Each structure stands twice: as structure tokens, then as C-alpha cells.
Short mmCIF file of C-alpha atoms in Angstrom, two decimals:
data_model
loop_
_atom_site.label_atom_id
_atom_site.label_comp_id
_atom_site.label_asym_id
_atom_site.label_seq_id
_atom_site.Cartn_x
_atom_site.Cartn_y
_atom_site.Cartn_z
CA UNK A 1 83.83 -142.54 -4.71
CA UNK A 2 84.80 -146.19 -5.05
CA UNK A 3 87.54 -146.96 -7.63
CA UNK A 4 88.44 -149.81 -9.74
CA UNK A 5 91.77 -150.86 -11.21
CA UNK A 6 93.15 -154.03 -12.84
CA UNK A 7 96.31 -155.61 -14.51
CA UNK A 8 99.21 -153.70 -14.84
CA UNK A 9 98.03 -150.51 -14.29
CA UNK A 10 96.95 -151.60 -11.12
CA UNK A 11 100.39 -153.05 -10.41
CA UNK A 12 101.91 -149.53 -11.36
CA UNK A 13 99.66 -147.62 -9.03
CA UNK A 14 100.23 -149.84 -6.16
CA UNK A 15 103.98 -149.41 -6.35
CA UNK A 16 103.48 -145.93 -7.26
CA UNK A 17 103.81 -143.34 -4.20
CA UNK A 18 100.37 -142.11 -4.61
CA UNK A 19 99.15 -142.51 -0.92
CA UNK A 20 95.69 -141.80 1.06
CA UNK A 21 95.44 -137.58 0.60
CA UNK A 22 97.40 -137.38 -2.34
CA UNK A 23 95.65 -135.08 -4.85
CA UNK A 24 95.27 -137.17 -8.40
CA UNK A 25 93.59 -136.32 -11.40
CA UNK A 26 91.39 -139.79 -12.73
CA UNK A 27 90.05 -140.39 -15.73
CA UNK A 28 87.68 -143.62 -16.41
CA UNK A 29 84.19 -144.76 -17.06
CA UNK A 30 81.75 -144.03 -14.28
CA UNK A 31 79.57 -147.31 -13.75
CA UNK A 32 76.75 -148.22 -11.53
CA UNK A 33 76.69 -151.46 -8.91
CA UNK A 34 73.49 -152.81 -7.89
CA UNK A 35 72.30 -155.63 -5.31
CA UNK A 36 70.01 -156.26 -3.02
CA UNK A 37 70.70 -157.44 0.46
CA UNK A 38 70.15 -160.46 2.76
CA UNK A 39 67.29 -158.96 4.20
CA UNK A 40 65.59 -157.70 0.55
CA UNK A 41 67.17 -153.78 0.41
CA UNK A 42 67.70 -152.77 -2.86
CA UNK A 43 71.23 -151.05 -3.00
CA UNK A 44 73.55 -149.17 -5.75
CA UNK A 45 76.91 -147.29 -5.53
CA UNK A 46 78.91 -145.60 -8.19
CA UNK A 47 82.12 -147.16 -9.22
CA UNK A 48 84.77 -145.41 -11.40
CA UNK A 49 86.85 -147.88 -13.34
CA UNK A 50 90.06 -146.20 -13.64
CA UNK A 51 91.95 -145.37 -17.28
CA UNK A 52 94.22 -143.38 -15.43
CA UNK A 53 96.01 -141.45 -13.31
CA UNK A 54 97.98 -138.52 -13.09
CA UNK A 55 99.11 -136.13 -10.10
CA UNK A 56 97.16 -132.96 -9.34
CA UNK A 57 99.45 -129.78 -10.28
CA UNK A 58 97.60 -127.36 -8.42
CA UNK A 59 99.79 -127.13 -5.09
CA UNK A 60 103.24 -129.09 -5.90
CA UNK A 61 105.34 -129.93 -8.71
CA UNK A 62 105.61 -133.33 -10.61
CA UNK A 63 108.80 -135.79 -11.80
CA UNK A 64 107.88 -137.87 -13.99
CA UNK A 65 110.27 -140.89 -13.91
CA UNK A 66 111.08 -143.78 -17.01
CA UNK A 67 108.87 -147.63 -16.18
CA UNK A 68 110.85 -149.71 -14.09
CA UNK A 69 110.67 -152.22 -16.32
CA UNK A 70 113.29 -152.96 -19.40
CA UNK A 71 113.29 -149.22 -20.94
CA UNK A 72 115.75 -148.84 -23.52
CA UNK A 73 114.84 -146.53 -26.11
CA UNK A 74 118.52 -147.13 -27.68
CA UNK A 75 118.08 -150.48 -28.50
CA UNK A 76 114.75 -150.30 -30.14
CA UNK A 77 114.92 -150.85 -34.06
CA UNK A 78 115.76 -147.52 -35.59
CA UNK A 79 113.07 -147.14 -37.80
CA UNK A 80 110.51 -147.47 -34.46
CA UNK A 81 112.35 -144.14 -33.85
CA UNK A 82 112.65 -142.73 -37.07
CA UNK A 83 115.23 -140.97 -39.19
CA UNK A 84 117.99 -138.85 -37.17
CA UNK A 85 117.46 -135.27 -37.05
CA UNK A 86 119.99 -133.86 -39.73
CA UNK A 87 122.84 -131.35 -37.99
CA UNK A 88 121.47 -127.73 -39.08
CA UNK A 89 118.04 -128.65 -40.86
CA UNK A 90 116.81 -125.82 -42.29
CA UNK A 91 113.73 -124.39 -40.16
CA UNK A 92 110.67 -125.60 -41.58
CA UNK A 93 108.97 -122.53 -43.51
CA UNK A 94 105.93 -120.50 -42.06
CA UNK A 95 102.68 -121.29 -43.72
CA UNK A 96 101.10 -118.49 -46.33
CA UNK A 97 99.45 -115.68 -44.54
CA UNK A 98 95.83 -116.00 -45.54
CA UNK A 99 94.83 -113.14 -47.56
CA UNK A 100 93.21 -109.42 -45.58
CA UNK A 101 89.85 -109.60 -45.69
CA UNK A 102 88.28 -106.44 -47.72
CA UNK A 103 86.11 -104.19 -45.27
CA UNK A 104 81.88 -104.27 -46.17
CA UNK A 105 80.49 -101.27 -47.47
CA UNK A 106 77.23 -102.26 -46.46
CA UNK A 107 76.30 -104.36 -43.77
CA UNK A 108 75.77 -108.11 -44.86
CA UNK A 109 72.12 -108.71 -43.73
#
């Protein structure tokens, strides 16, 4: 199937190490090309436009590796980040139990 990618993402996946073989996992919007040739043959194709792309898990392992570009989580305005986690937070407590259900003594139909 014919692919499509653009901008940045396309940048990313060209200087990515994803090479011709390499199992991916694509997600997109499946579109349909039509034209008609010189000599009058109507023609169509499917084209995937790509939203993404992620390596297939099914027969090797992944790392998954920061962007290249300017990624500095440290220097990003603290409340983008939130508060600090406090040094022995008490564990968040388990929700009620919902209540046992009382057996039928007849059936309900």
C-alpha cells in the first residue's frame, strides 16, 4: 500500500532507522486517488496518509529514545510539570467496595 507523510513527522521518519522490511505498526486515514490516463484509462489506488508510526513488537524488542531536538524537561516552567511528589505521601486510599448483591429467590423474568 502506498503511504503518505508530511512535515515533521516526515522528517522524523526519514532519519528514523525504520528501513525497507522493518515491521511497523501505522495508523492514518485510508484515502482513495483517482485519474485517468493519457490514453483515457480510468485509474485509482489506495493511499494511507500516515498519523503514525510505531515498531511492530511481535519478534524484537523496542528503545524508545528522547527527540533530537532541544529536550529539556528540567528547564520547562514548573507548573508545566506540576507539583513535586511529597517524600512518603500517604498511598492514595482504595475506593468503597460496592455492596454484595442479594441472591433472587425467583428468577427475574
Amino acid at each position: 500500500m502506498d503511504c503518505s507523510a508530511w512535515r515533521q513527522f516526515a522528517e522524523n521518519l526519514a532519519e528514523s532507522n525504520v528501513t525497507k522490511g522493518t515491521r511497523v505498526v501505522v495508523a492514518g486515514r485510508l484515502r482513495t486517488d483517482r485519474w485517468e490516463t493519457p490514453e483515457g484509462e480510468k485509474r485509482s489506488r489506495m493511499v494511507m496518509d500516515v498519523d503514525d508510526v510505531g515498531a511492530s513488537m511481535t519478534f524484537t524488542t523496542v528503545t524508545i529514545a528522547a527527540p533530537h531536538a532541544a529536550y529539556h524537561p528540567e528547564k520547562q516552567h514548573p507548573t508545566t510539570l506540576g507539583p513535586p511528589p511529597a517524600a512518603h505521601a500517604p498511598p492514595h486510599p482504595l475506593p468503597p467496595k460496592p455492596p454484595t448483591p442479594t441472591p433472587l429467590r425467583a428468577p427475574p423474568f
